[in-house]
PDB file of C-alpha atoms in Angstrom:
ATOM      1  CA  UNK H  24      -0.190 -19.352  14.858  1.00  0.00           C
ATOM      2  CA  UNK H  25      -3.325 -17.325  14.138  1.00  0.00           C
ATOM      3  CA  UNK H  26      -4.394 -16.261  10.652  1.00  0.00           C
ATOM      4  CA  UNK H  27      -3.788 -12.657  11.692  1.00  0.00           C
ATOM      5  CA  UNK H  28      -0.199 -13.404  12.734  1.00  0.00           C
ATOM      6  CA  UNK H  29       0.424 -15.347   9.530  1.00  0.00           C
ATOM      7  CA  UNK H  30      -0.883 -12.766   7.063  1.00  0.00           C
ATOM      8  CA  UNK H  31      -0.563  -9.408   8.827  1.00  0.00           C
ATOM      9  CA  UNK H  32       2.633  -9.813  10.827  1.00  0.00           C
ATOM     10  CA  UNK H  33       4.953 -12.635   9.717  1.00  0.00           C
ATOM     11  CA  UNK H  34       4.215 -12.348   5.998  1.00  0.00           C
ATOM     12  CA  UNK H  35       5.254  -8.687   6.010  1.00  0.00           C
ATOM     13  CA  UNK H  36       8.202  -9.093   8.364  1.00  0.00           C
ATOM     14  CA  UNK H  37      10.580 -10.191   5.614  1.00  0.00           C
ATOM     15  CA  UNK H  38      13.826  -8.399   4.844  1.00  0.00           C
ATOM     16  CA  UNK H  39      12.513  -7.197   1.480  1.00  0.00           C
ATOM     17  CA  UNK H  40       9.181  -5.930   2.838  1.00  0.00           C
ATOM     18  CA  UNK H  41      10.877  -4.026   5.658  1.00  0.00           C
ATOM     19  CA  UNK H  42      13.242  -2.293   3.224  1.00  0.00           C
ATOM     20  CA  UNK H  43      10.272  -1.286   1.055  1.00  0.00           C
ATOM     21  CA  UNK H  44       8.510   0.002   4.190  1.00  0.00           C
ATOM     22  CA  UNK H  45      11.467   2.252   4.983  1.00  0.00           C
ATOM     23  CA  UNK H  46      11.482   3.605   1.427  1.00  0.00           C
ATOM     24  CA  UNK H  47       7.764   4.388   1.606  1.00  0.00           C
ATOM     25  CA  UNK H  48       8.152   6.133   4.958  1.00  0.00           C
ATOM     26  CA  UNK H  49      10.845   8.347   3.430  1.00  0.00           C
ATOM     27  CA  UNK H  50       8.524   9.198   0.536  1.00  0.00           C
ATOM     28  CA  UNK H  51       5.733  10.086   2.964  1.00  0.00           C
ATOM     29  CA  UNK H  52       8.066  12.334   4.964  1.00  0.00           C
ATOM     30  CA  UNK H  53       9.709  13.996   1.946  1.00  0.00           C
ATOM     31  CA  UNK H  54       6.762  14.257  -0.471  1.00  0.00           C
ATOM     32  CA  UNK H  55       3.644  14.185   1.725  1.00  0.00           C
ATOM     33  CA  UNK H  56       5.339  16.231   4.452  1.00  0.00           C
ATOM     34  CA  UNK H  57       4.135  14.082   7.337  1.00  0.00           C
ATOM     35  CA  UNK H  58       5.416  15.187  10.733  1.00  0.00           C
ATOM     36  CA  UNK H  59       4.442  15.283  14.399  1.00  0.00           C
ATOM     37  CA  UNK H  60       1.455  17.546  13.589  1.00  0.00           C
ATOM     38  CA  UNK H  61       0.018  15.315  10.837  1.00  0.00           C
ATOM     39  CA  UNK H  62      -3.320  13.511  11.143  1.00  0.00           C
ATOM     40  CA  UNK H  63      -3.393  10.379   8.966  1.00  0.00           C
ATOM     41  CA  UNK H  64      -6.264   8.223   7.765  1.00  0.00           C
ATOM     42  CA  UNK H  65      -4.931   4.724   7.006  1.00  0.00           C
ATOM     43  CA  UNK H  66      -7.146   2.432   4.923  1.00  0.00           C
ATOM     44  CA  UNK H  67      -7.166  -1.193   6.063  1.00  0.00           C
ATOM     45  CA  UNK H  68      -5.105  -2.948   8.728  1.00  0.00           C
ATOM     46  CA  UNK H  69      -2.412  -3.870   6.166  1.00  0.00           C
ATOM     47  CA  UNK H  70       1.036  -4.301   7.716  1.00  0.00           C
ATOM     48  CA  UNK H  71       1.046  -3.635  11.437  1.00  0.00           C
ATOM     49  CA  UNK H  72       4.781  -2.899  11.531  1.00  0.00           C
ATOM     50  CA  UNK H  73       4.323  -0.071   9.050  1.00  0.00           C
ATOM     51  CA  UNK H  74       1.399   1.424  10.979  1.00  0.00           C
ATOM     52  CA  UNK H  75       3.411   1.367  14.211  1.00  0.00           C
ATOM     53  CA  UNK H  76       6.365   3.109  12.538  1.00  0.00           C
ATOM     54  CA  UNK H  77       4.061   5.643  10.937  1.00  0.00           C
ATOM     55  CA  UNK H  78       2.287   6.396  14.219  1.00  0.00           C
ATOM     56  CA  UNK H  79       5.636   7.151  15.866  1.00  0.00           C
ATOM     57  CA  UNK H  80       6.183   9.994  13.382  1.00  0.00           C
ATOM     58  CA  UNK H  81       2.756  11.682  13.276  1.00  0.00           C
ATOM     59  CA  UNK H  82       0.158  13.212  15.602  1.00  0.00           C
ATOM     60  CA  UNK H  83      -2.472  10.514  15.046  1.00  0.00           C
ATOM     61  CA  UNK H  84      -3.335   7.575  12.797  1.00  0.00           C
ATOM     62  CA  UNK H  85      -6.963   6.597  12.296  1.00  0.00           C
ATOM     63  CA  UNK H  86      -7.161   3.089  10.817  1.00  0.00           C
ATOM     64  CA  UNK H  87     -10.384   2.398   8.921  1.00  0.00           C
ATOM     65  CA  UNK H  88     -11.235  -1.300   8.626  1.00  0.00           C
ATOM     66  CA  UNK H  89     -14.477  -3.178   7.919  1.00  0.00           C
ATOM     67  CA  UNK H  90     -13.686  -6.402   9.799  1.00  0.00           C
ATOM     68  CA  UNK H  91     -14.240  -6.238  13.549  1.00  0.00           C
ATOM     69  CA  UNK H  92     -12.147  -9.374  14.156  1.00  0.00           C
ATOM     70  CA  UNK H  93      -9.120  -7.797  12.460  1.00  0.00           C
ATOM     71  CA  UNK H  94      -9.486  -4.696  14.613  1.00  0.00           C
ATOM     72  CA  UNK H  95      -9.564  -6.806  17.781  1.00  0.00           C
ATOM     73  CA  UNK H  96      -6.398  -8.646  16.722  1.00  0.00           C
ATOM     74  CA  UNK H  97      -4.655  -5.469  15.595  1.00  0.00           C
ATOM     75  CA  UNK H  98      -5.232  -3.761  18.954  1.00  0.00           C
ATOM     76  CA  UNK H  99      -2.954  -6.393  20.525  1.00  0.00           C
ATOM     77  CA  UNK H 100       0.053  -5.372  18.420  1.00  0.00           C
ATOM     78  CA  UNK H 101      -0.599  -1.739  17.450  1.00  0.00           C
ATOM     79  CA  UNK H 102       0.535  -0.280  20.730  1.00  0.00           C
ATOM     80  CA  UNK H 103       1.113   3.397  19.938  1.00  0.00           C
ATOM     81  CA  UNK H 104      -1.383   5.467  21.926  1.00  0.00           C
ATOM     82  CA  UNK H 105      -2.153   7.726  18.959  1.00  0.00           C
ATOM     83  CA  UNK H 106      -3.678   4.908  16.844  1.00  0.00           C
ATOM     84  CA  UNK H 107      -7.490   4.833  16.661  1.00  0.00           C
ATOM     85  CA  UNK H 108      -9.786   2.429  14.806  1.00  0.00           C
ATOM     86  CA  UNK H 109     -12.864   3.148  12.708  1.00  0.00           C
ATOM     87  CA  UNK H 110     -15.157   0.241  11.808  1.00  0.00           C
ATOM     88  CA  UNK H 111     -16.505   1.017   8.336  1.00  0.00           C
ATOM     89  CA  UNK H 112     -16.445   0.055   4.671  1.00  0.00           C
ATOM     90  CA  UNK H 113     -14.151   2.332   2.708  1.00  0.00           C
ATOM     91  CA  UNK H 114     -16.690   3.242   0.048  1.00  0.00           C
ATOM     92  CA  UNK H 115     -19.340   4.144   2.640  1.00  0.00           C
ATOM     93  CA  UNK H 116     -17.145   5.883   5.204  1.00  0.00           C
ATOM     94  CA  UNK H 117     -18.762   8.815   7.009  1.00  0.00           C
ATOM     95  CA  UNK H 118     -16.058  10.593   9.007  1.00  0.00           C
ATOM     96  CA  UNK H 119     -16.139  13.603  11.305  1.00  0.00           C
ATOM     97  CA  UNK H 120     -12.942  15.365  10.298  1.00  0.00           C
ATOM     98  CA  UNK H 121     -10.415  16.162   7.578  1.00  0.00           C
ATOM     99  CA  UNK H 122      -6.963  14.614   7.331  1.00  0.00           C
ATOM    100  CA  UNK H 123      -3.543  15.839   6.255  1.00  0.00           C
ATOM    101  CA  UNK H 124      -2.719  12.530   4.596  1.00  0.00           C
ATOM    102  CA  UNK H 125      -4.802   9.536   3.504  1.00  0.00           C
ATOM    103  CA  UNK H 126      -2.889   6.308   2.864  1.00  0.00           C
ATOM    104  CA  UNK H 127      -4.140   3.405   0.751  1.00  0.00           C
ATOM    105  CA  UNK H 128      -1.344   0.836   0.650  1.00  0.00           C
ATOM    106  CA  UNK H 129      -2.280  -2.368  -1.182  1.00  0.00           C
ATOM    107  CA  UNK H 130      -5.988  -1.552  -0.979  1.00  0.00           C
ATOM    108  CA  UNK H 131      -7.425  -0.707  -4.397  1.00  0.00           C
ATOM    109  CA  UNK H 132      -6.510  -4.038  -6.015  1.00  0.00           C
ATOM    110  CA  UNK H 133      -8.804  -5.801  -3.519  1.00  0.00           C
ATOM    111  CA  UNK H 134     -11.928  -3.973  -4.701  1.00  0.00           C
ATOM    112  CA  UNK H 135     -14.079  -4.168  -7.822  1.00  0.00           C
ATOM    113  CA  UNK H 136     -14.952  -0.449  -7.589  1.00  0.00           C
ATOM    114  CA  UNK H 137     -11.709   1.311  -6.595  1.00  0.00           C
ATOM    115  CA  UNK H 138     -12.791   4.644  -8.096  1.00  0.00           C
ATOM    116  CA  UNK H 139     -15.811   4.708  -5.768  1.00  0.00           C
ATOM    117  CA  UNK H 140     -13.458   4.318  -2.798  1.00  0.00           C
ATOM    118  CA  UNK H 141     -11.208   7.123  -4.017  1.00  0.00           C
ATOM    119  CA  UNK H 142     -14.160   9.449  -4.532  1.00  0.00           C
ATOM    120  CA  UNK H 143     -15.482   8.736  -1.052  1.00  0.00           C
ATOM    121  CA  UNK H 144     -12.196   9.132   0.800  1.00  0.00           C
ATOM    122  CA  UNK H 145     -11.069  12.276  -1.021  1.00  0.00           C
ATOM    123  CA  UNK H 146     -13.938  14.093   0.754  1.00  0.00           C
ATOM    124  CA  UNK H 147     -11.876  13.843   3.922  1.00  0.00           C
ATOM    125  CA  UNK H 148      -8.556  15.281   2.751  1.00  0.00           C
ATOM    126  CA  UNK H 149      -7.897  18.854   3.809  1.00  0.00           C
ATOM    127  CA  UNK H 150      -7.032  21.653   1.393  1.00  0.00           C
ATOM    128  CA  UNK H 151      -3.278  21.050   1.537  1.00  0.00           C
ATOM    129  CA  UNK H 152      -3.470  17.310   2.120  1.00  0.00           C
ATOM    130  CA  UNK H 153      -2.145  14.395   0.071  1.00  0.00           C
ATOM    131  CA  UNK H 154      -3.410  10.937  -0.783  1.00  0.00           C
ATOM    132  CA  UNK H 155      -0.770   8.206  -0.996  1.00  0.00           C
ATOM    133  CA  UNK H 156      -1.575   5.012  -2.920  1.00  0.00           C
ATOM    134  CA  UNK H 157       0.312   1.810  -3.733  1.00  0.00           C
ATOM    135  CA  UNK H 158      -0.853  -0.909  -6.141  1.00  0.00           C
ATOM    136  CA  UNK H 159       0.702  -4.032  -7.731  1.00  0.00           C
ATOM    137  CA  UNK H 160       2.091  -3.509 -11.222  1.00  0.00           C
ATOM    138  CA  UNK H 161       1.060  -5.926 -13.992  1.00  0.00           C
ATOM    139  CA  UNK H 162       4.102  -4.772 -15.984  1.00  0.00           C
ATOM    140  CA  UNK H 163       6.579  -5.667 -13.236  1.00  0.00           C
ATOM    141  CA  UNK H 164       9.833  -7.027 -14.654  1.00  0.00           C
ATOM    142  CA  UNK H 165       9.373 -10.369 -12.905  1.00  0.00           C
ATOM    143  CA  UNK H 166       5.941 -10.753 -14.515  1.00  0.00           C
ATOM    144  CA  UNK H 167       7.374 -10.135 -18.009  1.00  0.00           C
ATOM    145  CA  UNK H 168       9.951 -12.826 -17.267  1.00  0.00           C
ATOM    146  CA  UNK H 169       7.182 -15.144 -16.037  1.00  0.00           C
ATOM    147  CA  UNK H 170       5.209 -14.492 -19.219  1.00  0.00           C
ATOM    148  CA  UNK H 171       8.232 -15.349 -21.365  1.00  0.00           C
ATOM    149  CA  UNK H 172       8.665 -18.575 -19.379  1.00  0.00           C
ATOM    150  CA  UNK H 173       4.977 -19.468 -19.997  1.00  0.00           C
ATOM    151  CA  UNK H 174       4.125 -19.190 -16.307  1.00  0.00           C
ATOM    152  CA  UNK H 175       1.485 -16.576 -17.145  1.00  0.00           C
ATOM    153  CA  UNK H 176      -1.095 -16.818 -19.918  1.00  0.00           C
ATOM    154  CA  UNK H 177      -1.043 -13.023 -20.297  1.00  0.00           C
ATOM    155  CA  UNK H 178       0.546 -10.098 -18.498  1.00  0.00           C
ATOM    156  CA  UNK H 179      -2.679  -9.231 -16.643  1.00  0.00           C
ATOM    157  CA  UNK H 180      -3.315 -12.742 -15.306  1.00  0.00           C
ATOM    158  CA  UNK H 181      -3.536 -13.035 -11.527  1.00  0.00           C
ATOM    159  CA  UNK H 182      -0.859 -15.411 -10.259  1.00  0.00           C
ATOM    160  CA  UNK H 183      -1.154 -17.721  -7.250  1.00  0.00           C
ATOM    161  CA  UNK H 184      -0.013 -15.052  -4.801  1.00  0.00           C
ATOM    162  CA  UNK H 185      -2.508 -12.534  -6.212  1.00  0.00           C
ATOM    163  CA  UNK H 186      -5.335 -15.019  -5.718  1.00  0.00           C
ATOM    164  CA  UNK H 187      -4.056 -15.976  -2.265  1.00  0.00           C
ATOM    165  CA  UNK H 188      -4.086 -12.334  -1.143  1.00  0.00           C
ATOM    166  CA  UNK H 189      -7.515 -11.600  -2.613  1.00  0.00           C
ATOM    167  CA  UNK H 190      -6.455  -9.362  -5.482  1.00  0.00           C
ATOM    168  CA  UNK H 191      -9.205  -8.552  -7.950  1.00  0.00           C
ATOM    169  CA  UNK H 192      -6.966  -6.843 -10.518  1.00  0.00           C
ATOM    170  CA  UNK H 193      -3.499  -5.566 -11.347  1.00  0.00           C
ATOM    171  CA  UNK H 194      -2.460  -2.093 -12.430  1.00  0.00           C
ATOM    172  CA  UNK H 195      -0.292  -0.355 -14.998  1.00  0.00           C
ATOM    173  CA  UNK H 196       0.695   3.307 -15.077  1.00  0.00           C
ATOM    174  CA  UNK H 197      -2.085   3.918 -17.609  1.00  0.00           C
ATOM    175  CA  UNK H 198      -4.758   2.204 -15.494  1.00  0.00           C
ATOM    176  CA  UNK H 199      -3.626   4.070 -12.387  1.00  0.00           C
ATOM    177  CA  UNK H 200      -3.667   7.449 -14.146  1.00  0.00           C
ATOM    178  CA  UNK H 201      -7.136   6.696 -15.553  1.00  0.00           C
ATOM    179  CA  UNK H 202      -8.651   5.763 -12.177  1.00  0.00           C
ATOM    180  CA  UNK H 203      -7.160   8.800 -10.474  1.00  0.00           C
ATOM    181  CA  UNK H 204      -8.646  11.000 -13.204  1.00  0.00           C
ATOM    182  CA  UNK H 205     -12.063   9.343 -12.884  1.00  0.00           C
ATOM    183  CA  UNK H 206     -11.972  10.006  -9.140  1.00  0.00           C
ATOM    184  CA  UNK H 207     -11.150  13.673  -9.693  1.00  0.00           C
ATOM    185  CA  UNK H 208      -7.640  13.354  -8.264  1.00  0.00           C
ATOM    186  CA  UNK H 209      -4.512  15.006  -9.632  1.00  0.00           C
ATOM    187  CA  UNK H 210      -1.285  12.965  -9.424  1.00  0.00           C
ATOM    188  CA  UNK H 211       1.614  15.012  -8.112  1.00  0.00           C
ATOM    189  CA  UNK H 212       4.124  12.163  -8.336  1.00  0.00           C
ATOM    190  CA  UNK H 213       3.978   8.556  -9.522  1.00  0.00           C
ATOM    191  CA  UNK H 214       6.856   6.155  -8.975  1.00  0.00           C
ATOM    192  CA  UNK H 215       7.911   2.581  -8.298  1.00  0.00           C
ATOM    193  CA  UNK H 216       8.817   0.923  -5.007  1.00  0.00           C
ATOM    194  CA  UNK H 217      11.176  -1.875  -6.066  1.00  0.00           C
ATOM    195  CA  UNK H 218      12.428  -3.435  -9.301  1.00  0.00           C
ATOM    196  CA  UNK H 219      11.929  -7.191  -9.070  1.00  0.00           C
ATOM    197  CA  UNK H 220      13.401  -9.743 -11.452  1.00  0.00           C
ATOM    198  CA  UNK H 221      12.076 -12.499  -9.199  1.00  0.00           C
ATOM    199  CA  UNK H 222       9.410 -13.127  -6.582  1.00  0.00           C
ATOM    200  CA  UNK H 223       9.638 -11.664  -3.071  1.00  0.00           C
ATOM    201  CA  UNK H 224      10.297 -15.187  -1.768  1.00  0.00           C
ATOM    202  CA  UNK H 225      13.349 -15.504  -4.028  1.00  0.00           C
ATOM    203  CA  UNK H 226      14.537 -11.981  -3.220  1.00  0.00           C
ATOM    204  CA  UNK H 227      14.743 -12.977   0.430  1.00  0.00           C
ATOM    205  CA  UNK H 228      17.725 -15.144  -0.526  1.00  0.00           C
ATOM    206  CA  UNK H 229      19.594 -12.085  -1.844  1.00  0.00           C
ATOM    207  CA  UNK H 230      21.787  -9.700   0.155  1.00  0.00           C
ATOM    208  CA  UNK H 231      20.378  -6.569   1.757  1.00  0.00           C
ATOM    209  CA  UNK H 232      22.589  -4.423  -0.512  1.00  0.00           C
ATOM    210  CA  UNK H 233      21.050  -6.096  -3.586  1.00  0.00           C
ATOM    211  CA  UNK H 234      17.524  -5.364  -2.338  1.00  0.00           C
ATOM    212  CA  UNK H 235      18.461  -1.761  -1.546  1.00  0.00           C
ATOM    213  CA  UNK H 236      19.813  -1.407  -5.090  1.00  0.00           C
ATOM    214  CA  UNK H 237      16.535  -2.759  -6.516  1.00  0.00           C
ATOM    215  CA  UNK H 238      14.638  -0.088  -4.574  1.00  0.00           C
ATOM    216  CA  UNK H 239      16.880   2.671  -5.916  1.00  0.00           C
ATOM    217  CA  UNK H 240      16.700   1.446  -9.528  1.00  0.00           C
ATOM    218  CA  UNK H 241      12.881   1.451  -9.347  1.00  0.00           C
ATOM    219  CA  UNK H 242      12.987   5.255  -9.209  1.00  0.00           C
ATOM    220  CA  UNK H 243      14.396   5.202 -12.761  1.00  0.00           C
ATOM    221  CA  UNK H 244      12.068   2.541 -14.136  1.00  0.00           C
ATOM    222  CA  UNK H 245       8.710   2.802 -12.338  1.00  0.00           C
ATOM    223  CA  UNK H 246       6.883   1.228 -15.303  1.00  0.00           C
ATOM    224  CA  UNK H 247       8.754  -2.046 -14.575  1.00  0.00           C
ATOM    225  CA  UNK H 248       8.660  -1.935 -10.779  1.00  0.00           C
ATOM    226  CA  UNK H 249       6.864  -4.507  -8.665  1.00  0.00           C
ATOM    227  CA  UNK H 250       4.526  -1.897  -7.199  1.00  0.00           C
ATOM    228  CA  UNK H 251       3.475   1.575  -8.258  1.00  0.00           C
ATOM    229  CA  UNK H 252       2.884   4.451  -5.876  1.00  0.00           C
ATOM    230  CA  UNK H 253       1.036   7.709  -6.440  1.00  0.00           C
ATOM    231  CA  UNK H 254       0.870  10.938  -4.458  1.00  0.00           C
ATOM    232  CA  UNK H 255      -2.292  12.879  -5.300  1.00  0.00           C
ATOM    233  CA  UNK H 256      -4.378  15.836  -4.271  1.00  0.00           C
TER     234      UNK H 256
END
């Protein structure tokens, strides 16, 4: 199995991840108003299943990625004809058009200068467009439980999975609001994707109805959810 298959396909093909994907697609349709006329800029290869599902609902998806090898591998599995690739660093992107929606799922936590990325990409959102962002939440319920069990030295500590996935930092609502403000973005809605009392690996052992309930409860308690999302303009 290739590294690409391990980290970009199989890792995100779990029951829990797929349920979260469906929730995020609904948010994009209902709150960002994506439809068959929408042009989307998608930052990073991220989860190929999500990009394929997204491409089936919009006019075009341009995926911006700075690793040529990842683009070559992604072309083998991203089969929708309306998916294009742009080889570029996010913070230095020079693009030729405006987009209706820019999506940064699980991107900002991988960079030491996330505000610089936001400032650069917001140049390419059209007048009525939206920017959709997701980030890991340091205040996730499962992290508070881990802290109480002495598995974390402090609530902001990167755990083994964070380090494995290349995370540079974690977020809170306050940190997210601050970075959006510094980038000159206005949050229209901020919410949570899923309320986790355990790791994703442990949630896989739970029933689908339990996971669906955790997604719904996150709308009431975003400050404790596993991930935060923001819709901005």
